[in-house]
Coordinates of C-alpha atoms in Angstrom, one line a residue:
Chain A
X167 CA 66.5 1.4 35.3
X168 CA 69.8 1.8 37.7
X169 CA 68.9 3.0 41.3
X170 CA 71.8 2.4 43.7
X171 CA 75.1 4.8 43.7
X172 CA 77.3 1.9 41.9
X173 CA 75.1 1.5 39.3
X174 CA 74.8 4.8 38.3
X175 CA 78.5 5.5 38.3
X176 CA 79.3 2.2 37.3
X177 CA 79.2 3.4 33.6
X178 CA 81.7 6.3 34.0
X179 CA 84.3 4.0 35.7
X180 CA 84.1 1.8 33.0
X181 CA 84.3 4.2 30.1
X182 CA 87.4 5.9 32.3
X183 CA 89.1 2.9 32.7
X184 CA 88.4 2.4 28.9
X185 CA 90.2 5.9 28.5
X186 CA 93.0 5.5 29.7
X187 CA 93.8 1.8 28.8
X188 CA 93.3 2.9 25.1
X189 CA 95.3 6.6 26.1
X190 CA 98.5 4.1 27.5
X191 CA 97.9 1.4 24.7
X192 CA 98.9 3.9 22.3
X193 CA 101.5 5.6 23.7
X194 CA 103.0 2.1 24.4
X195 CA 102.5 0.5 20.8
X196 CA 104.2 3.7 19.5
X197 CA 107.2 3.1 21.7
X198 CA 107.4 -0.3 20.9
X199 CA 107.0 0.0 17.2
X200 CA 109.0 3.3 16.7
X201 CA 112.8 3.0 16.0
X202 CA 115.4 4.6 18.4
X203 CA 118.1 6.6 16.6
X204 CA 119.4 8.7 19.3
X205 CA 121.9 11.4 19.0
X206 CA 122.8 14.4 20.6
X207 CA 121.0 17.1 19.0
X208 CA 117.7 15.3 19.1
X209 CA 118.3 14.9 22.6
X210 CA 118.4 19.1 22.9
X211 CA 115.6 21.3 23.5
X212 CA 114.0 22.3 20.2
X213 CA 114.5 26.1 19.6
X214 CA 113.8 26.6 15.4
X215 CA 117.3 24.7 14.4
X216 CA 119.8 26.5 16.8
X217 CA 122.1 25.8 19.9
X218 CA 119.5 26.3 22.6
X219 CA 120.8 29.2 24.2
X220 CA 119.8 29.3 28.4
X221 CA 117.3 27.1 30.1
X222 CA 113.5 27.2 30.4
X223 CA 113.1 27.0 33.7
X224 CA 112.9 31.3 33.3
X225 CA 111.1 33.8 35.3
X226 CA 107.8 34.7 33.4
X227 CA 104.8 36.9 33.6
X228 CA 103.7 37.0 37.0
X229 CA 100.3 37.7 35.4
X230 CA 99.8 34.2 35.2
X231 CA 99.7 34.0 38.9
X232 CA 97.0 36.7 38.8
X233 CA 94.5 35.3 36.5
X234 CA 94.7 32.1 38.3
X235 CA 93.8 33.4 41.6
X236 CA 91.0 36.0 39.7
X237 CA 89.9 32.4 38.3
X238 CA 89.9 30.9 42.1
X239 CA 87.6 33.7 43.1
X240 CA 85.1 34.1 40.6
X241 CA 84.7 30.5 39.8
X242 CA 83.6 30.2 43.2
X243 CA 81.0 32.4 42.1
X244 CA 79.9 30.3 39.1
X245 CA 79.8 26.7 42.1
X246 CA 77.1 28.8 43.8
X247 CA 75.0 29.3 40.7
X248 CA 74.4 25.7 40.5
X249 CA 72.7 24.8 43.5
X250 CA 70.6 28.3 43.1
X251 CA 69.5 27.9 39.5
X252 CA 68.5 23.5 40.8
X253 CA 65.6 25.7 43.1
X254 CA 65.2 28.9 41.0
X255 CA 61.8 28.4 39.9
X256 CA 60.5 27.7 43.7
X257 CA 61.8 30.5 45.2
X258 CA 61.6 33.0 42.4
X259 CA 62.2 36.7 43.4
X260 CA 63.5 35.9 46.9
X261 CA 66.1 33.4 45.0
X262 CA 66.9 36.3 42.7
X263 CA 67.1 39.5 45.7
X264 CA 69.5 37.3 47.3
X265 CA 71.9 36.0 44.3
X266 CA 72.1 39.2 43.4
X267 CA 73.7 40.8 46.4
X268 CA 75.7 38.3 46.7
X269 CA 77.3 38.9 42.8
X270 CA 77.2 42.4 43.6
X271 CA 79.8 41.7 46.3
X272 CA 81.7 40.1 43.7
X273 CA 81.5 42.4 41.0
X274 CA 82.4 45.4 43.4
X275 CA 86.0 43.2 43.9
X276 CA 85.7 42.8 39.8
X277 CA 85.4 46.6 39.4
X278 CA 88.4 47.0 41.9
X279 CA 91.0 44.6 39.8
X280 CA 90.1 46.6 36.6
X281 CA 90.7 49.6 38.1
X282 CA 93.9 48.7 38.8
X283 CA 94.5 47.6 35.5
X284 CA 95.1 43.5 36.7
X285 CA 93.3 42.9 33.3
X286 CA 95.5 45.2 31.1
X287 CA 97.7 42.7 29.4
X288 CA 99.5 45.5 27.2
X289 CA 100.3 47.7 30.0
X290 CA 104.0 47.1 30.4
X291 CA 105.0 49.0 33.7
X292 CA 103.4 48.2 37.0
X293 CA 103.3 44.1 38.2
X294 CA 105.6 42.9 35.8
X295 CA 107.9 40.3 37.2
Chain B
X265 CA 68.9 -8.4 31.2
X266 CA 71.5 -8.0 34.0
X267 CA 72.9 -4.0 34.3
X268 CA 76.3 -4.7 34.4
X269 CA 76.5 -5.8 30.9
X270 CA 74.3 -4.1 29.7
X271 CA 76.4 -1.1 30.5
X272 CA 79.6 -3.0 29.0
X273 CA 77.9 -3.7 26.1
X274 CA 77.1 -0.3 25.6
X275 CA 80.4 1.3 27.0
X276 CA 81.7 -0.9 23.8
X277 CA 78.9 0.8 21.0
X278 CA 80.0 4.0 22.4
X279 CA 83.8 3.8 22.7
X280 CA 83.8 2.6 19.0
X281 CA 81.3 5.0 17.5
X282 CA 83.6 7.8 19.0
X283 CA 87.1 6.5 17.7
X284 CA 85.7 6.4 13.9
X285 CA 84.1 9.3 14.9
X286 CA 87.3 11.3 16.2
X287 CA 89.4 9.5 13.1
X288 CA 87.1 11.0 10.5
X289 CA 86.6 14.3 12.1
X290 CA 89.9 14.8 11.3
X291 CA 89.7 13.5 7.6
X292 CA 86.5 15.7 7.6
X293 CA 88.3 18.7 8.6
X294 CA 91.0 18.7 6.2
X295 CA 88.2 18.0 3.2
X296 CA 86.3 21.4 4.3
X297 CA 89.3 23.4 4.9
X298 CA 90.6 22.4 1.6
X299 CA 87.4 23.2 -0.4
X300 CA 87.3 26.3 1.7
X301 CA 90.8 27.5 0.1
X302 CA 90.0 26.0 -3.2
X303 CA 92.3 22.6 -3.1
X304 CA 91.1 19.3 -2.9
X305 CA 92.6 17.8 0.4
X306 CA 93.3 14.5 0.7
X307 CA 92.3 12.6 -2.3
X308 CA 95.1 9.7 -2.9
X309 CA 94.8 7.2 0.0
X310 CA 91.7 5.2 -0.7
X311 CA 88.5 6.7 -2.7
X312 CA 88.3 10.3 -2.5
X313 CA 90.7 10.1 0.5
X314 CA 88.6 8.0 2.4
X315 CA 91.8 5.4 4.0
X316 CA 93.5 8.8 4.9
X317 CA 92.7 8.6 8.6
X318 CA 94.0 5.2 8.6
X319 CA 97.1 5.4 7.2
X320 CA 97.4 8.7 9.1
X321 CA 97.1 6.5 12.6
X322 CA 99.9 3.4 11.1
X323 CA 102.5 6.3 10.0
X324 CA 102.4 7.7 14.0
X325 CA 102.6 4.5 15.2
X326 CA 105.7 3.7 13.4
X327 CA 107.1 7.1 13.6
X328 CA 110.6 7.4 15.9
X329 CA 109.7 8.2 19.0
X330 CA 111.7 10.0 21.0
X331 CA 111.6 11.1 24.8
X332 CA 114.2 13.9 24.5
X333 CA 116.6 14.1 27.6
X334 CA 116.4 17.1 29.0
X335 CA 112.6 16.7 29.6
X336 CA 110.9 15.6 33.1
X337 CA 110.3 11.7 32.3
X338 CA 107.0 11.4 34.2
X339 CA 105.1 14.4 33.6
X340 CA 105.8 14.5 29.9
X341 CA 104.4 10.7 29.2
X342 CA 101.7 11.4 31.8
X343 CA 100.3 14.4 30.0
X344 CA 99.1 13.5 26.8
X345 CA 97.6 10.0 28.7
X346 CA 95.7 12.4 31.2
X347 CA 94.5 14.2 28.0
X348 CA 93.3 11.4 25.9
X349 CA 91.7 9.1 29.0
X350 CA 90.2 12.8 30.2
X351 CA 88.6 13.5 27.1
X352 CA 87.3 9.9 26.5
X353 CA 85.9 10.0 30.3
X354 CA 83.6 12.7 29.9
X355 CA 81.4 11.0 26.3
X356 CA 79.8 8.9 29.5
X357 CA 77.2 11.2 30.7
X358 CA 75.8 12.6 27.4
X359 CA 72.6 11.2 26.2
X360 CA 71.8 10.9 22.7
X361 CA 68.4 9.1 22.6
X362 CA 65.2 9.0 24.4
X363 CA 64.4 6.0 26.6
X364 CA 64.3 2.4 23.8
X365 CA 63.4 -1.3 23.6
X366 CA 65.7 -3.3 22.0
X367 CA 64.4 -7.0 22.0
X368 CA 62.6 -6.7 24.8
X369 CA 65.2 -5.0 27.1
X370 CA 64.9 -1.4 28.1
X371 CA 67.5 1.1 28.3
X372 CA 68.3 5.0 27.8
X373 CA 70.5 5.8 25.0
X374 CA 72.9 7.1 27.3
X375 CA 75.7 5.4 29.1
X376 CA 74.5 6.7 32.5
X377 CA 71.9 9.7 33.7
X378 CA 74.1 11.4 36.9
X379 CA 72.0 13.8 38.7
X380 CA 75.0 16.1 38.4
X381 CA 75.6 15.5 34.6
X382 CA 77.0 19.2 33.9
X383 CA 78.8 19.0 37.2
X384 CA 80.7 16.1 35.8
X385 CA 81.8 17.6 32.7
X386 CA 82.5 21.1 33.3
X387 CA 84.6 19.0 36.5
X388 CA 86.3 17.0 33.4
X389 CA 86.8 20.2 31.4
X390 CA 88.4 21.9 34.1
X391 CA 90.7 18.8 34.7
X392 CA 91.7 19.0 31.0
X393 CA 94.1 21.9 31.9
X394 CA 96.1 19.6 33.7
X395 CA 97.0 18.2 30.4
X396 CA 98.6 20.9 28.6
X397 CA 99.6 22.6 31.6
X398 CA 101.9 19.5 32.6
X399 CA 102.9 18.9 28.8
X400 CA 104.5 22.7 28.6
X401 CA 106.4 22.4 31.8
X402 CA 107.6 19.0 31.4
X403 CA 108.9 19.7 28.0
X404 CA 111.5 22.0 29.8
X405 CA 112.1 24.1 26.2
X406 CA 110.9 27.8 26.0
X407 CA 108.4 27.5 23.2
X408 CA 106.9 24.6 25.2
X409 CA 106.5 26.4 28.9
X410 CA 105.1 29.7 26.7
X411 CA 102.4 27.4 25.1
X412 CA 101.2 25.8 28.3
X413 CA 101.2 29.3 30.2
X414 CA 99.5 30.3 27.8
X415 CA 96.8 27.7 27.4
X416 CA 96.0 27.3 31.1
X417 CA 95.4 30.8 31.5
X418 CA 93.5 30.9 28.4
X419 CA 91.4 28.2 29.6
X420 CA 90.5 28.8 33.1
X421 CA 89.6 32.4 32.0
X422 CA 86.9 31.3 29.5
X423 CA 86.2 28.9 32.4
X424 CA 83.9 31.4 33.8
X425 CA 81.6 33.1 31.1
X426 CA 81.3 29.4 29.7
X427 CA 80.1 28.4 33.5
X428 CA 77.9 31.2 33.5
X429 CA 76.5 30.6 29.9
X430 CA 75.4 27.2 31.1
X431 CA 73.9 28.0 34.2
X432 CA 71.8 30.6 32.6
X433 CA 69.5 27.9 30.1
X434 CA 69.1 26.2 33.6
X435 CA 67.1 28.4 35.0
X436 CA 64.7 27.3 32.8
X437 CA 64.9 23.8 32.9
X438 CA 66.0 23.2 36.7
X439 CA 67.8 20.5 36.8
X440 CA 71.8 19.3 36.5
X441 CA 70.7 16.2 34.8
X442 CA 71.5 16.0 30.8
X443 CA 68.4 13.9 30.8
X444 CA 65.9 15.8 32.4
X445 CA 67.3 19.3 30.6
X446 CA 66.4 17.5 27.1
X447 CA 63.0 16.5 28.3
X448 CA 62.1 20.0 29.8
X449 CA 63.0 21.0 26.1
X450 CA 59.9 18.6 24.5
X451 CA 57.2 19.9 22.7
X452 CA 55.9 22.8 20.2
X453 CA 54.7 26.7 20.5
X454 CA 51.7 27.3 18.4
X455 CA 52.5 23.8 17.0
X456 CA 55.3 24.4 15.0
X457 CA 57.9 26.1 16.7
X458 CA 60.3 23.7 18.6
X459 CA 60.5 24.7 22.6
X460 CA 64.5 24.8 22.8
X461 CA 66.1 26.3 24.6
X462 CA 67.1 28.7 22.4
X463 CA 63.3 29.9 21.5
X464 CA 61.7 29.0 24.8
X465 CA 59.8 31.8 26.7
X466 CA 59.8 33.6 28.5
X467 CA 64.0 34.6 27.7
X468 CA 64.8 32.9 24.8
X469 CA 68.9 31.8 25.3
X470 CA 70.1 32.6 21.8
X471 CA 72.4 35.2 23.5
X472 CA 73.5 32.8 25.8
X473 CA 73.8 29.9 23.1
X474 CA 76.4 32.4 21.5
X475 CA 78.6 32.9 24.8
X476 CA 78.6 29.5 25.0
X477 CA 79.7 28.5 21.4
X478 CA 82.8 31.5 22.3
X479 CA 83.9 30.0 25.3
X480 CA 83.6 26.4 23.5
X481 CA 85.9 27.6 20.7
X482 CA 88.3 29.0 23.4
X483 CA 87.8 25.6 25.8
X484 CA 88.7 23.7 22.8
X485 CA 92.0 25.5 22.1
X486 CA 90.2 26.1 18.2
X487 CA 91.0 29.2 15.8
X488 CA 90.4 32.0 16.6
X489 CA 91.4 31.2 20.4
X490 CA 94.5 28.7 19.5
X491 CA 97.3 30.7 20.9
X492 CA 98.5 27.8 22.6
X493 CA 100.2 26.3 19.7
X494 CA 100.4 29.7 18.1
X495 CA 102.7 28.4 15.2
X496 CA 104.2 31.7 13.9
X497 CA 105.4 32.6 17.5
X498 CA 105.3 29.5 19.6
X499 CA 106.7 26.6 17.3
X500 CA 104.1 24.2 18.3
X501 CA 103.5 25.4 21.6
X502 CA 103.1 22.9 24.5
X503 CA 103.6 19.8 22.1
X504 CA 106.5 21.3 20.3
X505 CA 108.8 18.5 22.3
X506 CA 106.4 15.3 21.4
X507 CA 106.7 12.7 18.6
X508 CA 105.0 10.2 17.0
X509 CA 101.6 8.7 19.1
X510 CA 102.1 10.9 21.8
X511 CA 102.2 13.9 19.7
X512 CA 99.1 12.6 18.2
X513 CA 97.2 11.7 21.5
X514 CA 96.8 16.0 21.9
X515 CA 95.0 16.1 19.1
X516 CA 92.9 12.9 19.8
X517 CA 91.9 14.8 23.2
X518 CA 91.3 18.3 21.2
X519 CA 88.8 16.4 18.8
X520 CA 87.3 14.2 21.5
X521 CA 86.7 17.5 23.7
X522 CA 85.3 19.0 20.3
X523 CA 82.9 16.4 20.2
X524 CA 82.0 16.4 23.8
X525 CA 81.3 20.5 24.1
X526 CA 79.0 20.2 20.5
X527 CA 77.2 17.4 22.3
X528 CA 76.6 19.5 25.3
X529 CA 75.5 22.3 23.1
X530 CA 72.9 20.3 21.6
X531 CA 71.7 19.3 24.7
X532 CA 71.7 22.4 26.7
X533 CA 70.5 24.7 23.9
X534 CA 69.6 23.0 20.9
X535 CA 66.8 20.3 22.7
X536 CA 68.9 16.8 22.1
X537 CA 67.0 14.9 20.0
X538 CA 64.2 16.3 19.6
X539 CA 63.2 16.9 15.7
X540 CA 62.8 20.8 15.0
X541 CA 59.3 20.6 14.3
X542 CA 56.6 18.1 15.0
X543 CA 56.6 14.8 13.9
X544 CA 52.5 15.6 12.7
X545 CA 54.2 17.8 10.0
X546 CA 56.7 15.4 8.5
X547 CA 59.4 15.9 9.8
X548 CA 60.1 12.4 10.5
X549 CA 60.2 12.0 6.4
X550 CA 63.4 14.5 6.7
X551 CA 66.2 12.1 7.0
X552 CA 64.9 9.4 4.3
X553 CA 64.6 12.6 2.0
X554 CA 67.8 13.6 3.0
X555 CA 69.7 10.1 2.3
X556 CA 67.2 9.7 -1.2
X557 CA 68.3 13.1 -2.5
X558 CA 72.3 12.0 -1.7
X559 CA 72.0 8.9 -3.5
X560 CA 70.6 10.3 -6.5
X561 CA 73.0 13.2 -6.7
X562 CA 75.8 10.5 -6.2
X563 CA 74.3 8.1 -8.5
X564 CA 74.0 11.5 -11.1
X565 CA 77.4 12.1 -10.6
X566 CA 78.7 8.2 -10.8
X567 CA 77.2 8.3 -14.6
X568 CA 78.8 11.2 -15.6
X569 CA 81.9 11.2 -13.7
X570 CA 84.5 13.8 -13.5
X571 CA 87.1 11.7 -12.8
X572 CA 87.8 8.3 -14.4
X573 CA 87.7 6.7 -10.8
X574 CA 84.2 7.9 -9.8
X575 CA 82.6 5.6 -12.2
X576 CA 83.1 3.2 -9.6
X577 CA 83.4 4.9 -6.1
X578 CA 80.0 7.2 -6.7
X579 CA 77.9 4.1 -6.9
X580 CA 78.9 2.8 -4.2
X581 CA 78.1 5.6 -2.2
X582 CA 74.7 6.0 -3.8
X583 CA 74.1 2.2 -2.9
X584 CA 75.3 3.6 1.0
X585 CA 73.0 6.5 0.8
X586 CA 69.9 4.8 -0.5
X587 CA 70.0 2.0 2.2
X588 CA 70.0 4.8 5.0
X589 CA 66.7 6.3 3.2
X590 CA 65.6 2.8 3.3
X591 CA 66.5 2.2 7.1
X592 CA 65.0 5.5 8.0
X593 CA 62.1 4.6 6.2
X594 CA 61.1 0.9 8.7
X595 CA 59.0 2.4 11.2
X596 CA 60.1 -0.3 13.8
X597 CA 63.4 1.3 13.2
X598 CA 62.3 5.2 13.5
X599 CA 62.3 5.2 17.4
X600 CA 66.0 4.6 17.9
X601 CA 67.0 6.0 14.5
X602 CA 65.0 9.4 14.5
X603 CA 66.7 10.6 17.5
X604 CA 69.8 9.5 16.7
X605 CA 69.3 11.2 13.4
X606 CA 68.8 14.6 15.1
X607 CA 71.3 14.7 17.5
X608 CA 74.0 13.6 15.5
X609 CA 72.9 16.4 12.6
X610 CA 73.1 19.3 15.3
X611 CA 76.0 18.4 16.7
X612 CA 78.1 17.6 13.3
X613 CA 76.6 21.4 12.3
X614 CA 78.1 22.9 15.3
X615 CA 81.5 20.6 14.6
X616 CA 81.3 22.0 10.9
X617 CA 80.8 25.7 12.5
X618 CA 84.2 24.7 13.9
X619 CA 85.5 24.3 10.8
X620 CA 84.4 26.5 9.0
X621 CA 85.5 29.4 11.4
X622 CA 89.0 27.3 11.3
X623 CA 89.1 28.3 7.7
X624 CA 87.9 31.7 7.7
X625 CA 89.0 33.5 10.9
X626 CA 92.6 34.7 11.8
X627 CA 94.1 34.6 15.3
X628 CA 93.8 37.3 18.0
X629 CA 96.8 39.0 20.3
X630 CA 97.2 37.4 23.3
X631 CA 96.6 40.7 25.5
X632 CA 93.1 41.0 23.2
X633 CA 92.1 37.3 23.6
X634 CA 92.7 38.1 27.7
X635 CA 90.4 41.8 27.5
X636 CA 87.8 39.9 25.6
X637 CA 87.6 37.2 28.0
X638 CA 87.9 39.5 31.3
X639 CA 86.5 42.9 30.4
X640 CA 83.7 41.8 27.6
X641 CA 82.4 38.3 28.0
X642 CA 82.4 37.8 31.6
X643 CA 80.5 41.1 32.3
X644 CA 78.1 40.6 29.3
X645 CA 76.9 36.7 30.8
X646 CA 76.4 38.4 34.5
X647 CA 73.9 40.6 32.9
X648 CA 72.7 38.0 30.8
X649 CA 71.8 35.8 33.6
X650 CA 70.0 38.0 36.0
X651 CA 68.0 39.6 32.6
X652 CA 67.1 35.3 32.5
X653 CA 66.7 34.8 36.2
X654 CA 64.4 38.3 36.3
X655 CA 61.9 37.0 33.5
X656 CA 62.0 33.7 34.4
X657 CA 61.1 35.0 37.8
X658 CA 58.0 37.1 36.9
X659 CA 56.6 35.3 34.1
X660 CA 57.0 31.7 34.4
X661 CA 54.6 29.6 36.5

């Protein structure tokens, strides 16, 4: 059985490496096999068979924004789970007491963003934009 | 036998097992959606279809392919290669067997057992975003930039009750390694019923199984969570601007990452490879009963064919089937075969239950796929991990 560090991880190198050599071989055969008719509507952006009207580097939803920094905060929640639930069963209650002021914390913030309606993806006025 | 090759040998079993498994996922797919809306699917390439994969992989190879101009060079042939290779990565740390001897040399039926195992996927899983996301923005089109948005968001905000789904089985077994979760899942209550995670005392994680299997289906990008390529609204979302291989490599990665979440299912939830009940009642007679009953029903069928064709093809499979019951039948066989046996069954039912939600569930609204995700399932796996963490506190030893 493996016991040093690069022969544990050796395996997942290997089969990464494997990845992406088999991820660029076929990108690269298709290129190299495909034909190349080029023309000028090809080259536009696709919008359902008409002139592509504006450009796509628009404004959207800052909403977007939102959920990724709710996702930053609470996933930092979910890191500190695994560490806890490795030594659950030789702590027990204390283990538990403690988690669970610490997700209150977090839940209080939850209870605060829903309140103000951060989660509301039909409500049209407020943080649009 | 030295470890190095050992491990390249087995990186090789692996690696090709998954590619013929990822090319017929797909020809399985379109079989059970078809029979699930009463056609036949693919039936003309090959015996009942069977080439269809193939030929599928030599028309995208040879299909045109096209790098628009208006898109951002780099990014856009970086993303689907950061999906595949991604996807491909994460197969490495899943173990599908107990510990074997093959000709005298002894080895896990694993690639590698990390101490960190779910660390390492739900790492991969959450690198996986970098895919699409850089696929819709490169694209520089509408549909395209919509599609990615919409998918990153989607996916870091079933991120959460899927993290919290996973750590709540853990409490139980207490321990990040795939290996050790499996084995914390051996053995049998009153002697017959299996000690999964799902059953085991003293919280039994069927509630948690079922968060997990929503998140998966939203991780995955899979009906009814698949408004990323939303086709009625988006085109074809963040791959609406890729062609032939590249086009394909997305859905190589969304099959592969199919694959890889079932797998993790099975192991967190589902005890690996252990057989549902004990071996002392038979069930390692299952599988050669199994593979028996399928040959005779295709040998049945091969004598009074339906079709002209299946005179021929039927037999051939009942040949297939009945050397399976045969193999499964050697007992020097049964302790790499067994296990194999299991594990690949639970996880190809939880692939089918992807299907066959595929073909029976419609799509949600974007704003109710984002209150289901923040308002209903992350609340409900809080609670459902302190309920866990509260029994497994005062009645577990």
């Amino acid at each position: 059985m493996p016991n040093s560090p690069l022969e544990v991880y050796f395996p997942v190198l290997v089969q990464a490496i494997l990845g992406t050599v088999i991820a660029v071989g076929l990108v690269t055969v298709s290129w190299l096999l495909g034909k190349k008719l080029k023309n000028k509507t090809k080259d536009s952006p696709y919008e359902c068979g008409v002139a592509p009207t504006g450009s796509a580097e628009e404004r959207f939803s800052v909403k977007f924004y939102l959920v990724a920094m709710l996702f930053i905060l609470f996933d930092i929640e979910a890191v500190f789970l695994y560490p806890w639930v490795v030594v659950y069963r030789e702590l027990k209650l204390v283990a538990f007491l403690e988690m669970f002021i610490f997700v209150a914390f977090i839940l209080s913030g939850f209870f605060y963003i829903w309140k103000k309606r951060v989660l509301d993806w039909s409500e049209t006025a407020g943080s649009r934009e | 036998m030295n470890f190095f090759l050992l491990s390249l040998i087995k990186v090789g079993l692996v690696a090709a097992v998954l590619m013929t498994t990822l090319a017929y996922l797909q020809w399985v797919e379109r079989k059970v959606i078809a029979h699930i809306q009463l056609r036949v699917g693919p039936s003309r390439v090959g015996p009942h279809g069977l080439l269809q994969p193939l030929a599928d992989v030599i028309k995208l190879i040879t299909k045109e392919d096209l790098i628009p101009a208006h898109v951002n060079k780099f990014f856009y042939l970086m993303a689907p290669i950061l999906a595949v290779a991604l996807a491909l990565t994460s197969i490495s740390v899943i173990p599908f067997g107990p510990q074997i001897n093959v000709f005298g040399v002894e080895t896990y039926m694993q690639l590698t057992d990390l101490n960190i195992g779910v660390l390492v996927l739900l790492a991969i899983s959450g690198l996986s975003v970098y895919g699409i996301a850089l696929a819709g923005w490169a694209s520089n089109n509408k549909y395209a930039l919509l599609g990615g948005l919409r998918a990153s968001a989607q996916m870091i905000s079933y991120e959460l009750p899927l993290a919290l789904a996973i750590a709540s089985p853990l409490l139980l077994h207490n321990s990040l390694s795939l290996r050790e979760i499996v084995n914390a899942q051996d053995g049998y209550y009153f002697g017959f019923l299996a000690r999964w995670a799902i059953f085991q005392m003293p919280m039994p994680q069927i509630f948690a199984f079922i968060l997990f299997m929503i998140g998966a289906f939203a991780e995955t990008n899979r009906i009814p969570f698949d408004l990323p390529e939303a086709e009625n609204e988006l085109v074809a979302g963040f791959h609406t601007e890729y062609s032939s291989m590249k086009f394909a490599a997305f859905f190589m990665a969304e099959y592969a990452n199919m694959i890889t979440i079932c797998a993790l299912a099975t192991i967190l939830f589902l005890g690996g490879w252990h057989p549902p009940f004990p071996v002392e009642l038979g069930s390692g007679y299952v599988p050669s009963a199994i593979f028996g009953m399928a040959a005779a029903i295709a040998l049945f069928h091969g004598l009074n064919p339906a079709r002209p064709k299946d005179r021929f093809t039927l037999p051939v499979f009942a040949i297939a089937f009945f050397g399976l019951a045969i193999a499964f039948a050697i007992p020097v066989l049964n302790s790499i075969l067994l296990p194999l046996f299991w594990f690949a069954s639970k996880t190809g039912f939880l692939l089918f239950l992807f299907i066959w939600v595929r073909g029976t569930l419609p799509r949600f609204r974007y704003d109710q796929l984002m209150r289901f995700a923040w308002a209903w399932l992350f609340p409900v796996s809080v609670v459902h991990l302190f309920a866990t963490g509260l029994l497994v506190a005062l009645y577990s030893n």
